[in-house]
Short mmCIF file of C-alpha atoms in Angstrom, two decimals:
data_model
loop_
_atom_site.label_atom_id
_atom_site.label_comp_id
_atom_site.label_asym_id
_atom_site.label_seq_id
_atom_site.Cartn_x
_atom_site.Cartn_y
_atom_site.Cartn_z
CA UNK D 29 -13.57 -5.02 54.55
CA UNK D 30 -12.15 -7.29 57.47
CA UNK D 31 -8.30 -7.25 57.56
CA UNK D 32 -8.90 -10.96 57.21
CA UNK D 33 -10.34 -10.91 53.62
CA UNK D 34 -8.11 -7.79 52.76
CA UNK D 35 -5.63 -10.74 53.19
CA UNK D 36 -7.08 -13.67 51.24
CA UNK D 37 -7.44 -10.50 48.42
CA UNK D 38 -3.43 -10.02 48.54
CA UNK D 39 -2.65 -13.57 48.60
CA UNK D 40 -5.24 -14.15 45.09
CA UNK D 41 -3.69 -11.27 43.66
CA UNK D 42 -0.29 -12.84 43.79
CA UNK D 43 -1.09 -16.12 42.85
CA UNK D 44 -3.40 -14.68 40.15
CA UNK D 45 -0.22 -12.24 39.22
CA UNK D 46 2.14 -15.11 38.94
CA UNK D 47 -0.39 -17.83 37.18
CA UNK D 48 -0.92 -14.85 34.80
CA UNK D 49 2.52 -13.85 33.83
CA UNK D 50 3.27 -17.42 33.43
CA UNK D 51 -0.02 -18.45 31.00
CA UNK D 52 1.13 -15.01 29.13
CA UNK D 53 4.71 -16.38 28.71
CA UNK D 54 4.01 -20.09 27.72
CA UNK D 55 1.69 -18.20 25.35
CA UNK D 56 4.35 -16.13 23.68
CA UNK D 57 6.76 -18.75 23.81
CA UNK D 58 4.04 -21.47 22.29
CA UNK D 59 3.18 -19.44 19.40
CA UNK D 60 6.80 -18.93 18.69
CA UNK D 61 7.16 -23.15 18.70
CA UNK D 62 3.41 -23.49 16.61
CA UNK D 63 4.88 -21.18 13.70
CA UNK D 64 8.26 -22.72 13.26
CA UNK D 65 8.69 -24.80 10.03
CA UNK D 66 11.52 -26.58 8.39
CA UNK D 67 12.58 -25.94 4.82
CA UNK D 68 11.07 -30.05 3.63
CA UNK D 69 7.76 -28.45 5.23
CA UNK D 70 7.53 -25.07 3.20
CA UNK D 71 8.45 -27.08 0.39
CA UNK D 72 5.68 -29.28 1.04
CA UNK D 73 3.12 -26.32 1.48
CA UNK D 74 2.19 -27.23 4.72
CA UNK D 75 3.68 -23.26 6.12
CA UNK D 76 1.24 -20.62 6.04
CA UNK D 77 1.18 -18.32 2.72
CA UNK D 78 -0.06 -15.46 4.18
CA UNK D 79 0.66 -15.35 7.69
CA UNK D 80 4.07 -14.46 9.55
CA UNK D 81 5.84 -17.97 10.63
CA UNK D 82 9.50 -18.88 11.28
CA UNK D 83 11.51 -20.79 9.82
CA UNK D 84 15.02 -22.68 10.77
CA UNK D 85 17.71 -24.59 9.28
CA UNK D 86 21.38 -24.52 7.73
CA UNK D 87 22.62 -21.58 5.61
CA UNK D 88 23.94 -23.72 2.10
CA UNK D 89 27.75 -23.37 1.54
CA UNK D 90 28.29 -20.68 -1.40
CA UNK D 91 24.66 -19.38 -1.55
CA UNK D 92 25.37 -16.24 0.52
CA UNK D 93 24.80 -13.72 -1.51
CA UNK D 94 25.58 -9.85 -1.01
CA UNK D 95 24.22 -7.01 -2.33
CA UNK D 96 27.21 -4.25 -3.08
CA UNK D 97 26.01 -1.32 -1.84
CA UNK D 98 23.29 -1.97 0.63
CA UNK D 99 21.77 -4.27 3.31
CA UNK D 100 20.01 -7.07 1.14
CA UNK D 101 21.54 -10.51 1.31
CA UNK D 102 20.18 -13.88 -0.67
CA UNK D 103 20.59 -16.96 0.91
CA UNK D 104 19.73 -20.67 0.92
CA UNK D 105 18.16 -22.17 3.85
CA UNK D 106 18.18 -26.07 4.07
CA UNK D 107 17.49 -28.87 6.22
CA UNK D 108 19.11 -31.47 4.12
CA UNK D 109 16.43 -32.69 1.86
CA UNK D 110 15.30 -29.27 0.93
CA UNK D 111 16.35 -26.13 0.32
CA UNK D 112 14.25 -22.72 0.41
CA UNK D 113 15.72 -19.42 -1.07
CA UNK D 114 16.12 -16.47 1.78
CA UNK D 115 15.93 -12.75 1.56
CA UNK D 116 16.71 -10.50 3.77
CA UNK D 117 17.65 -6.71 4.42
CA UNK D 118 19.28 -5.83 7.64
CA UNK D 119 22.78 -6.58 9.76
CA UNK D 120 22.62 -9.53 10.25
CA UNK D 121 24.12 -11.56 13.37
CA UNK D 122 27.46 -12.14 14.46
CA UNK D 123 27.51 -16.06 13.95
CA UNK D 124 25.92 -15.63 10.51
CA UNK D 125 27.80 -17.35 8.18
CA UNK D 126 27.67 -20.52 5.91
CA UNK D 127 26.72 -23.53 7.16
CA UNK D 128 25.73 -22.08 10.24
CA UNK D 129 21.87 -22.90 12.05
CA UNK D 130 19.65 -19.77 12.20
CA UNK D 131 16.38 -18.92 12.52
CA UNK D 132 14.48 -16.32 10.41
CA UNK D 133 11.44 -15.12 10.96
CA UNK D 134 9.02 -13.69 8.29
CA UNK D 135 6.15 -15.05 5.07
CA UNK D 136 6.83 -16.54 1.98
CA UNK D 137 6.82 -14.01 -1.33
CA UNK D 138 4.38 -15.19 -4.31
CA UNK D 139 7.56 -15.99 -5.73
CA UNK D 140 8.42 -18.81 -3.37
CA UNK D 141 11.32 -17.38 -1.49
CA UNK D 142 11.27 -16.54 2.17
CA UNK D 143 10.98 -12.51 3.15
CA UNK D 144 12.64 -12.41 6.63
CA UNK D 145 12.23 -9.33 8.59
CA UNK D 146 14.53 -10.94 11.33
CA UNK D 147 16.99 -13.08 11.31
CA UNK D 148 18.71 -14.93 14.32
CA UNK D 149 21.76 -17.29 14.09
CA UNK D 150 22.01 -20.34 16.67
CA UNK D 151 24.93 -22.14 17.76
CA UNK D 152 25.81 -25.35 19.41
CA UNK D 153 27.30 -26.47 22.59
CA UNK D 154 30.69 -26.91 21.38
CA UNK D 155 33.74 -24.15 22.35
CA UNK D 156 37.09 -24.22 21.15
CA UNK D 157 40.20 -22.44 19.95
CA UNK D 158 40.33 -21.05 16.67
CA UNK D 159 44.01 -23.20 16.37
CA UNK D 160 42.13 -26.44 17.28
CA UNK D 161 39.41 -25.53 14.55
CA UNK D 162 41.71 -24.58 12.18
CA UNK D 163 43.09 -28.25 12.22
CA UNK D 164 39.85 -29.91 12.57
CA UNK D 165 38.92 -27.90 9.70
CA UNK D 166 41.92 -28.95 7.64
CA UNK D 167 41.04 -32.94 8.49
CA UNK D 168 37.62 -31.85 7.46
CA UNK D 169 38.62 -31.43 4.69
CA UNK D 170 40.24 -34.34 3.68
CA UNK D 171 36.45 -35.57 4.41
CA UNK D 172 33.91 -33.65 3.23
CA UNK D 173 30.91 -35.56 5.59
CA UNK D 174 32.41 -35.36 8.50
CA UNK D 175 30.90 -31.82 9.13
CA UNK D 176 27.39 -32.68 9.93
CA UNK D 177 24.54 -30.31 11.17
CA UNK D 178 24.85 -29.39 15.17
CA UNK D 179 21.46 -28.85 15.36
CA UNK Z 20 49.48 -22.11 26.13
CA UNK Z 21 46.05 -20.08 26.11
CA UNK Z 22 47.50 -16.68 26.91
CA UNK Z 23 49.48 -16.89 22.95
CA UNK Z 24 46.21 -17.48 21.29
CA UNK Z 25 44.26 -14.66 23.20
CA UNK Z 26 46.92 -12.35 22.10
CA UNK Z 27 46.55 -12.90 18.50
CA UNK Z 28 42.87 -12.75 18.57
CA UNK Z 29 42.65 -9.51 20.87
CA UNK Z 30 45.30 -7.29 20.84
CA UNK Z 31 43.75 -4.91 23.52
CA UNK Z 32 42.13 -6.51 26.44
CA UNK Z 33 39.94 -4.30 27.66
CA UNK Z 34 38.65 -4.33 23.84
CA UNK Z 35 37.62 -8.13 24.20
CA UNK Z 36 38.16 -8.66 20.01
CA UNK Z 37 34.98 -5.74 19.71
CA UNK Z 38 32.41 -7.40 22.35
CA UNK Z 39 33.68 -4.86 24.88
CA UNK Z 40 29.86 -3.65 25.39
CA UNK Z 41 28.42 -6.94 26.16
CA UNK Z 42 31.10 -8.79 28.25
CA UNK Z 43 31.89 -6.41 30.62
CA UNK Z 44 28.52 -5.00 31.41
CA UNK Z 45 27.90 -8.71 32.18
CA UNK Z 46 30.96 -9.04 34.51
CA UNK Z 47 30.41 -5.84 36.04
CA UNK Z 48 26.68 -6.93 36.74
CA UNK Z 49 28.01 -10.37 38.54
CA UNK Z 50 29.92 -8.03 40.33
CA UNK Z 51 26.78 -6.34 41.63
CA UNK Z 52 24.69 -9.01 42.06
CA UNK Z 53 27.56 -10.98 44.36
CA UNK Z 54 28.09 -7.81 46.46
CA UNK Z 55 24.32 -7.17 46.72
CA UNK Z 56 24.14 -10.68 48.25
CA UNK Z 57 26.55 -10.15 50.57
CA UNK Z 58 25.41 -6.83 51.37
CA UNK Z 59 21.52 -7.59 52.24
CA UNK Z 60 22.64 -10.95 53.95
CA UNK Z 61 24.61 -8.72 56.25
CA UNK Z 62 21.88 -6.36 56.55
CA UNK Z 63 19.19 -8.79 57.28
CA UNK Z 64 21.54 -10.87 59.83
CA UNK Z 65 21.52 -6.78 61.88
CA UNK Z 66 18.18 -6.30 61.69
CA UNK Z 67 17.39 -9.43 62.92
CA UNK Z 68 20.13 -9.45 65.85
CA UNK Z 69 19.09 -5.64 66.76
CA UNK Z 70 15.31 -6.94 66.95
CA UNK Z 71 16.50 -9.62 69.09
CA UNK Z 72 18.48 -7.31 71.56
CA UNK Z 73 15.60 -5.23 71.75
CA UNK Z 74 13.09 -7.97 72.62
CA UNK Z 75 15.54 -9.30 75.28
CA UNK Z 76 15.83 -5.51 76.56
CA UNK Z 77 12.23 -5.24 76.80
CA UNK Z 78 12.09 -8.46 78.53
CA UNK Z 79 14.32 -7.80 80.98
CA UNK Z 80 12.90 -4.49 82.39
CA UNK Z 81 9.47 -6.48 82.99
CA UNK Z 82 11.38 -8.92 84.30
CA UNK Z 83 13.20 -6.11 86.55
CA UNK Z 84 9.88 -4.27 87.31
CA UNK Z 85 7.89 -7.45 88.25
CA UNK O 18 16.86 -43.05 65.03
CA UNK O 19 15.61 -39.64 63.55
CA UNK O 20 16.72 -37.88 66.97
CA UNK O 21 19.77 -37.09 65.29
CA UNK O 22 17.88 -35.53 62.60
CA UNK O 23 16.20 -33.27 64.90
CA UNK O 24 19.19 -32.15 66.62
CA UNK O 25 20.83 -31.02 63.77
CA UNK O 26 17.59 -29.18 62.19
CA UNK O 27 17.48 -27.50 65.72
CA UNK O 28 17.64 -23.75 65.85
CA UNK O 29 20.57 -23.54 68.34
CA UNK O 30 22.47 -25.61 65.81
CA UNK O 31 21.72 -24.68 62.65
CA UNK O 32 23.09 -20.78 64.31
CA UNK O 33 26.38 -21.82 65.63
CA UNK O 34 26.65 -24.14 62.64
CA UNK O 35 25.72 -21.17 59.86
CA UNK O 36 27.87 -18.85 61.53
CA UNK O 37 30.63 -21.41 61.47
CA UNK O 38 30.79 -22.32 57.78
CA UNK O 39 29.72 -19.26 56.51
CA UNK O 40 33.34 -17.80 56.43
CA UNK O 41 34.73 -21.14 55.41
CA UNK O 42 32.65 -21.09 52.53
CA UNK O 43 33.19 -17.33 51.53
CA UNK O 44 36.77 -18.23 51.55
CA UNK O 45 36.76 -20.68 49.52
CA UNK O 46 34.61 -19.16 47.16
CA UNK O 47 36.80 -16.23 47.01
CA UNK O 48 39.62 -18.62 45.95
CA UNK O 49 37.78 -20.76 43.34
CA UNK O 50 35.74 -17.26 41.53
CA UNK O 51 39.01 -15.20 41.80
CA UNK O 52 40.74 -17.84 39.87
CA UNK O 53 37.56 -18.79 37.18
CA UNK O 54 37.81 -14.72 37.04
CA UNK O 55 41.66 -14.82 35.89
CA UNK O 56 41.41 -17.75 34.19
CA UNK O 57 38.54 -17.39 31.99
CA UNK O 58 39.41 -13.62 31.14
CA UNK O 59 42.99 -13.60 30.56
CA UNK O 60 44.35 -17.02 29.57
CA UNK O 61 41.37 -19.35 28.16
CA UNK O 62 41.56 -18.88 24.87
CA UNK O 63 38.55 -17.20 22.58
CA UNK O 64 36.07 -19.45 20.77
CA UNK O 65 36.74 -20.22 17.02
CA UNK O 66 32.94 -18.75 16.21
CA UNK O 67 32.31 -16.32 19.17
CA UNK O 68 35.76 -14.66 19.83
CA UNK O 69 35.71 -13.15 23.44
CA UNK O 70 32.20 -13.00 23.52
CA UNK O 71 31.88 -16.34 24.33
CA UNK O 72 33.85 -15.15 27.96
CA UNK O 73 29.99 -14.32 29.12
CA UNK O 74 29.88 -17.87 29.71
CA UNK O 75 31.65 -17.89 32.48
CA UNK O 76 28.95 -15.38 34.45
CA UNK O 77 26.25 -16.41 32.42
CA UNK O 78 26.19 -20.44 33.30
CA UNK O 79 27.40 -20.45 36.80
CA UNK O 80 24.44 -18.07 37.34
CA UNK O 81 21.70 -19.86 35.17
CA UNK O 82 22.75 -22.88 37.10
CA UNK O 83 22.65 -21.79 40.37
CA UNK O 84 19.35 -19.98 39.63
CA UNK O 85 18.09 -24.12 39.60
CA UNK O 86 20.15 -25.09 42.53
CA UNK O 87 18.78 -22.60 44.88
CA UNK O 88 15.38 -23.49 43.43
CA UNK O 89 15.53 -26.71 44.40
CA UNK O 90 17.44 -26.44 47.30
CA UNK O 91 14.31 -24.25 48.61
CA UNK O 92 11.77 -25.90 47.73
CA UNK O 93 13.07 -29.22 49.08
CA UNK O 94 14.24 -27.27 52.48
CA UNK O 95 10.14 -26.03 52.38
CA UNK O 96 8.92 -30.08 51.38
CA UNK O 97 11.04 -31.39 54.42
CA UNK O 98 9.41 -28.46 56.77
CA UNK O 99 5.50 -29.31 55.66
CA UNK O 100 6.25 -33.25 55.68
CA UNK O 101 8.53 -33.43 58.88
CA UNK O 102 7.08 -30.30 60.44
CA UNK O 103 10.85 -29.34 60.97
CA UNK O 104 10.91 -25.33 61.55
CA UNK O 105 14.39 -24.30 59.95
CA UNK O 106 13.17 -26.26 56.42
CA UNK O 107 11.33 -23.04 56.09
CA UNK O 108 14.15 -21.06 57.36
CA UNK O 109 16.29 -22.01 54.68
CA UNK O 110 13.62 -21.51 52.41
CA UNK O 111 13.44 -18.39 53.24
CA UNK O 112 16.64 -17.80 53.39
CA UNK O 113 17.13 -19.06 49.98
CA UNK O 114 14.74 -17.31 47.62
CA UNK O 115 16.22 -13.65 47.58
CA UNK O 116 19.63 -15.45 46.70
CA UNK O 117 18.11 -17.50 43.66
CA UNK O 118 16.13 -14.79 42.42
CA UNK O 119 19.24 -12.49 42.45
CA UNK O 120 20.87 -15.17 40.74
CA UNK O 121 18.03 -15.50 38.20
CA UNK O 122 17.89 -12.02 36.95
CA UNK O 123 21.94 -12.35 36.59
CA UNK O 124 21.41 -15.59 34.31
CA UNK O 125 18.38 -13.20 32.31
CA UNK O 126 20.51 -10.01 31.84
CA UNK O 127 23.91 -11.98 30.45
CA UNK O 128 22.15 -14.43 28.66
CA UNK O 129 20.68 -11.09 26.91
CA UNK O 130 23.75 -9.44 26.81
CA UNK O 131 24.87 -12.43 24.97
CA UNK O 132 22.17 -13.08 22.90
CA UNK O 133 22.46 -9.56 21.10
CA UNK O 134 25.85 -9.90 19.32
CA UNK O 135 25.80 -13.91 18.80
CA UNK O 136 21.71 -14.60 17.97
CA UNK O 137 20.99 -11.23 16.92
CA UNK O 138 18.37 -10.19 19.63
CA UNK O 139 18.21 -9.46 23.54
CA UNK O 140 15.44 -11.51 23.73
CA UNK O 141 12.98 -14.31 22.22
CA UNK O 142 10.05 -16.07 23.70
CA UNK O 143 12.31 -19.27 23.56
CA UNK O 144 11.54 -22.33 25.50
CA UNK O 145 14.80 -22.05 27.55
CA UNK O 146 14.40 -18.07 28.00
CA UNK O 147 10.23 -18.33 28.66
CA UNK O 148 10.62 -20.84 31.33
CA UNK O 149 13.73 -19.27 32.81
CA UNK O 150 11.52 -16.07 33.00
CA UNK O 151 8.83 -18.18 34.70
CA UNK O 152 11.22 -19.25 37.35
CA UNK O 153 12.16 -15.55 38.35
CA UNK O 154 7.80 -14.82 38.40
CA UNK O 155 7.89 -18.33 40.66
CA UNK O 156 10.39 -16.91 42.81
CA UNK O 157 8.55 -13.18 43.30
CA UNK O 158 5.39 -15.49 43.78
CA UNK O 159 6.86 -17.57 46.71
CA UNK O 160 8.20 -14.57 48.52
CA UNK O 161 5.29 -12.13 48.42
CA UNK O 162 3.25 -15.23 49.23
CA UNK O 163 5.58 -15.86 52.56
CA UNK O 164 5.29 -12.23 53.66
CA UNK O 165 1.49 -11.51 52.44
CA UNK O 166 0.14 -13.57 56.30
CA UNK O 167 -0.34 -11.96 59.01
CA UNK O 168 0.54 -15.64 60.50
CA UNK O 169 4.05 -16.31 59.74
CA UNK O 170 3.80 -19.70 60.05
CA UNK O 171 0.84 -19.35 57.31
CA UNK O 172 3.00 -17.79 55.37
CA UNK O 173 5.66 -20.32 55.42
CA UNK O 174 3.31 -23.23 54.63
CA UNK O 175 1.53 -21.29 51.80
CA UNK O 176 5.23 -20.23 50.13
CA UNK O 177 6.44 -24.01 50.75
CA UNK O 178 3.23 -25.17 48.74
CA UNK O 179 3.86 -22.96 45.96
CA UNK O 180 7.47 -23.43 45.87
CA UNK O 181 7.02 -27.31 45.49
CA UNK O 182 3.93 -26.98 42.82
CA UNK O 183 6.68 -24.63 40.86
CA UNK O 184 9.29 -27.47 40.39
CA UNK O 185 7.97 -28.69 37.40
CA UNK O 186 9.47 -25.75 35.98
CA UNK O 187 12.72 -27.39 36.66
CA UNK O 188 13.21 -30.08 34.34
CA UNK O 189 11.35 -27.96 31.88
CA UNK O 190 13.77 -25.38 32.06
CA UNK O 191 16.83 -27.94 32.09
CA UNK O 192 15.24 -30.64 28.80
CA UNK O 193 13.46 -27.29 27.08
CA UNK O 194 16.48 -27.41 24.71
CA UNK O 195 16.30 -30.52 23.85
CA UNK O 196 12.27 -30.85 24.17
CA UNK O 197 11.50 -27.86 21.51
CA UNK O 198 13.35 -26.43 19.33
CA UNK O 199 14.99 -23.61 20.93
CA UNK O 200 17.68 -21.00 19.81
CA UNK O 201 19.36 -21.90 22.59
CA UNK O 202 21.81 -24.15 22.55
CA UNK O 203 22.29 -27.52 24.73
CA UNK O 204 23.98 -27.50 27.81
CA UNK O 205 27.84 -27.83 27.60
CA UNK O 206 28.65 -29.50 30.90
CA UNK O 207 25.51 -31.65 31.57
CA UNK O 208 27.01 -35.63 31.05
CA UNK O 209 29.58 -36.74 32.66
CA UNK O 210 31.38 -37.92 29.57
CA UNK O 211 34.03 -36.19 27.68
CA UNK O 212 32.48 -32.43 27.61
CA UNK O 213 32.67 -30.30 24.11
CA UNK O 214 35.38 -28.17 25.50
CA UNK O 215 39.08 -28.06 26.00
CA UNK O 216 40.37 -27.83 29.08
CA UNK O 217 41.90 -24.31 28.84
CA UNK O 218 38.49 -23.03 28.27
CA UNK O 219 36.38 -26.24 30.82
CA UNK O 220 38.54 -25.34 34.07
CA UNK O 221 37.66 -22.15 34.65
CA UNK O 222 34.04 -22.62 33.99
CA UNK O 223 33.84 -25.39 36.40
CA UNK O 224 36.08 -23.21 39.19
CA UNK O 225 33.20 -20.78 38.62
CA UNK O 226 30.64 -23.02 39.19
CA UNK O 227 32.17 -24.35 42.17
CA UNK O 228 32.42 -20.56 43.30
CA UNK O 229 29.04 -19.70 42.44
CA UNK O 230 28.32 -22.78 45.15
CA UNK O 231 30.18 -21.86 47.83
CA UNK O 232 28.97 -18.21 47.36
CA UNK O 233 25.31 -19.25 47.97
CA UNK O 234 26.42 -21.40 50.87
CA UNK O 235 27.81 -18.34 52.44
CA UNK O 236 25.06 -15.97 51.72
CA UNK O 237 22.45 -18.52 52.71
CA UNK O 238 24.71 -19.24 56.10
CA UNK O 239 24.67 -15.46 56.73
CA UNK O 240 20.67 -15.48 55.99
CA UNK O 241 19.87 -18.27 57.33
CA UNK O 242 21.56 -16.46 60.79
CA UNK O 243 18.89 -13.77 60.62
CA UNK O 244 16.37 -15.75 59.56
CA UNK O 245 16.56 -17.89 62.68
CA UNK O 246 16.95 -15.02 65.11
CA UNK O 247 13.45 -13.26 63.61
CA UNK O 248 11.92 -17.29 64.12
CA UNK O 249 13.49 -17.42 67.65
CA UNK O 250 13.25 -14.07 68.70
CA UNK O 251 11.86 -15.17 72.06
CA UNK O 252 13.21 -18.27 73.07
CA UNK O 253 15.47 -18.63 75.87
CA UNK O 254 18.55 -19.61 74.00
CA UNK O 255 18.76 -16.77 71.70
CA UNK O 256 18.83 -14.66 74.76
CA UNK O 257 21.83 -16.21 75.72
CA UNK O 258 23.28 -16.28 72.33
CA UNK O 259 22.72 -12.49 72.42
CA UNK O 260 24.02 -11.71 75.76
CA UNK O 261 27.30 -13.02 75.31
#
C-alpha cells in the first residue's frame, strides 16, 4: 500500500469514526424523544401497551404516596388535563417532590397505571434563596394560580 | 447578606448541605482542566521555540560551512 | 483598504501581539475566577430546591459555554483562513481546538456530576447532553483530521472544512432545550432581560464566565505562540525573534 492511500485510509477512518459516533448518538437520543408521551396522550391510548416508553409531566399536589417500610411510592403524574397514576420502587431523585416536572421511564400495567423502572426529576431555569421562596411561597398562597408549570 | 443564609442551610462547609461528593469533584476537576491548559500551552509554546532554535542552529552551520 | 487586515493577521504580529496580551489576560482572569470562586462558594446563597448542589453551576456553565465559544471562535478563525487564504486563521484554529475540547469534557463530567443527585442519573441520551457529546466527537474529528496529512497545509484546509460543516451543531446544542423536550433545563443567562436569578447568586456566575474568557484568551495567546513558530519555523523573522 502507497503511503499515499495509507493516508486517504486514516483520514476515512476518522471521518467515518466521527459521522458514526454522531448517527449512533442522534440515534439514542431520537429514540429517547420518539417514546416520550404526555399523560392527555396515554390517556388517549395513543402510548404503546406493551413496549417501554417515557413519560413526563407534573407530580399532583397530595398524591405522593409512601409505602412504610420499603421503596414503593404511588404517585400522580399530570399535564393539566390529565392525570395518570405512577408506581414506582426505588430512591428516587433529589428534586422529587410535589408539583415538581419529572420524567419516568417504563410500560403501562393492565391495570392502567404507569410501572416506572426509572424515574428522573427536571427542573427549571430559575435559582433562588430559600428566604426569597419562602415569601414567594407565602404570596402564593394568597393565590393559588399563580404557581404555574415551569416546564 | 448571602453569607447568613449559607450558614443556616450548611453548617459545615466542606459538607456543602450533603452534596460534598458531587460539588467538589467538579471544582477539583476545573481545577485540572485550567492547569492542564496552562500546562500543555506552555509545553507546546517549548517545543515549538526549541524546534525553532534547532532549525536556526542547523542553518547556521551550513551557512558557516558554505 | 484590507492592507491593514493583512498586517495584523501577519505572523510577526500576531507573536509579539500573543505574547503581549497573554499575561494581561491571565491576570485578569485570575482576578475575575478567584472572585466567582469566593463568591459563588462561600457567600451566594444555596438554591431553595437544590441546596449547595446547585454551586456546580458555577464550573458547569462557564465551561458548557465556553465549550461553544471556542467552537465558534475556531471554526470562524479556519472560514476566514480558506476564504481569505490568511495563514494564522488556521493558526488559531489550531490553537483553539485542544482548549475547547478540554473545556467540553469539563461541561460533560459536571453536568454529570450534577445530574446524579438533582435528575437522578449521570447520564441520558438528552437532546442537550447528545449534541453536547457530538461537539466533543466534532472536536477529536477536526484535530486528528489536521494532523492525519502528511501536507500540513492539507491538513489545515481539511480540519477548517470539517470544523465549519460541524457548526450546525451549534444552535442545535444552544435551542435543543427549547426544540425537544429535554431534561435539561433552559438556559439561565441567555436574554438580556431581567435573568431568573438574584444577584447574590447572578454575579458570581457572570465573574466566572468572564474568567472562563479571559482564560481561553490566555491559553490560546500562549498556543497560538507555538503554533506560529512550528508555521514559521524557517522564515527569516523568527530567526531573529529567536536570536534575541
Amino acid at each position: 500500500m502507497t503511503p499515499r492511500r495509507k493516508r486517504l485510509l486514516v483520514v476515512l477512518g476518522i471521518l467515518g469514526g466521527v459521522a458514526a459516533s454522531v448517527a449512533l448518538a442522534v440515534m439514542a437520543s431520537r429514540e429517547n424523544i420518539m417514546f416520550y408521551y404526555d399523560p392527555s396522550q396515554v390517556v388517549a391510548g395513543k402510548a404503546p401497551l406493551t413496549k417501554r416508553f417515557r413519560i413526563g409531566g407534573m407530580v399532583v399536589k397530595g398524591s405522593v404516596a409512601r409505602n412504610p417500610g420499603d421503596l414503593q411510592v404511588r404517585f400522580v403524574l399530570t399535564d393539566f388535563a390529565h392525570q395518570v397514576p405512577v408506581e414506582y420502587t426505588g430512591v428516587l431523585p433529589d428534586l422529587f417532590r410535589e408539583g415538581q416536572g419529572i420524567i419516568a421511564h417504563g410500560t403501562m400495567s393492565r391495570a392502567g397505571a404507569f410501572v416506572a423502572d426509572e424515574v428522573l426529576a427536571k427542573h427549571d431555569e430559575k435559582y433562588m434563596p430559600p428566604e426569597v421562596a419562602a415569601s414567594l411561597k407565602k404570596k402564593a398562597a394568597l393565590s393559588p394560580a399563580a404557581q404555574g408549570p415551569t416546564t | 447578606m448571602g453569607a447568613g443564609g449559607n450558614q443556616i442551610v450548611s453548617t459545615d462547609f466542606w459538607s456543602m448541605g450533603g452534596y460534598a461528593r458531587f460539588v467538589w469533584p467538579c471544582f477539583a476537576f476545573a481545577g485540572v482542566v485550567l492547569g492542564w491548559n496552562l500546562w500543555s500551552a506552555r509545553r507546546y509554546y517549548a517545543a515549538a521555540r526549541l524546534r525553532a532554535e534547532r532549525a536556526l542552529e542547523a542553518a547556521m552551520a551550513a551557512g558557516e560551512e558554505a | 483598504m484590507w492592507t491593514w487586515f493583512y498586517k495584523l493577521a501577519s505572523p510577526p504580529y500576531v507573536y509579539a501581539a500573543a505574547a503581549a496580551l497573554a499575561p494581561w489576560f491571565l491576570g485578569l482572569a485570575a482576578i475575575t475566577v478567584g472572585y466567582g470562586l469566593v463568591d459563588g462558594l462561600v457567600y451566594a446563597p444555596p438554591d431553595y430546591q437544590q441546596g449547595d448542589a446547585f454551586r456546580i453551576i458555577y464550573v458547569h456553565a462557564p465551561s458548557a459555554w465556553l465549550s461553544l465559544f471556542a467552537y465558534t471562535s475556531m471554526a470562524l478563525a479556519g472560514a476566514i483562513a480558506l476564504v481569505w487564504r490568511i495563514k494564522m486563521g488556521h493558526a488559531v484554529a489550531a490553537a483553539s481546538a485542544p482548549i475547547g475540547a478540554s473545556f467540553t469534557v469539563l461541561a460533560l463530567v459536571t453536568g454529570s456530576l450534577w445530574g446524579r443527585p438533582m435528575w437522578g442519573t449521570y447520564w441520558a441520551w438528552d437532546p442537550r447532553l447528545t449534541s453536547e457529546l457530538i461537539l466533543l466527537f466534532l472536536y477529536v474529528g477536526v484535530m486528528s483530521l489536521r494532523s492525519a496529512f502528511e501536507d500540513p497545509s492539507r491538513g489545515d484546509r481539511a480540519a477548517a472544512l470539517l470544523g465549519i460543516v460541524g457548526l450546525v451543531n451549534v444552535p442545535i446544542i444552544h435551542y435543543s432545550v427549547t426544540w425537544w423536550n429535554s431534561l435539561h433545563q433552559g438556559a439561565t443567562v441567555a436574554k438580556l432581560g431581567k435573568p431568573p436569578m438574584p444577584g447574590s447568586m447572578l454575579w458570581p456566575l457572570l465573574s466566572m464566565l468572564l474568567g472562563f474568557m479571559l482564560f481561553y484568551g490566555a491559553v490560546l495567546c500562549m498556543r497560538l505562540r507555538g503554533e506560529v513558530l512550528n508555521r514559521e519555523r524557517q522564515a527569516k523573522w523568527v530567526r531573529e525573534a529567536i536570536k534575541s
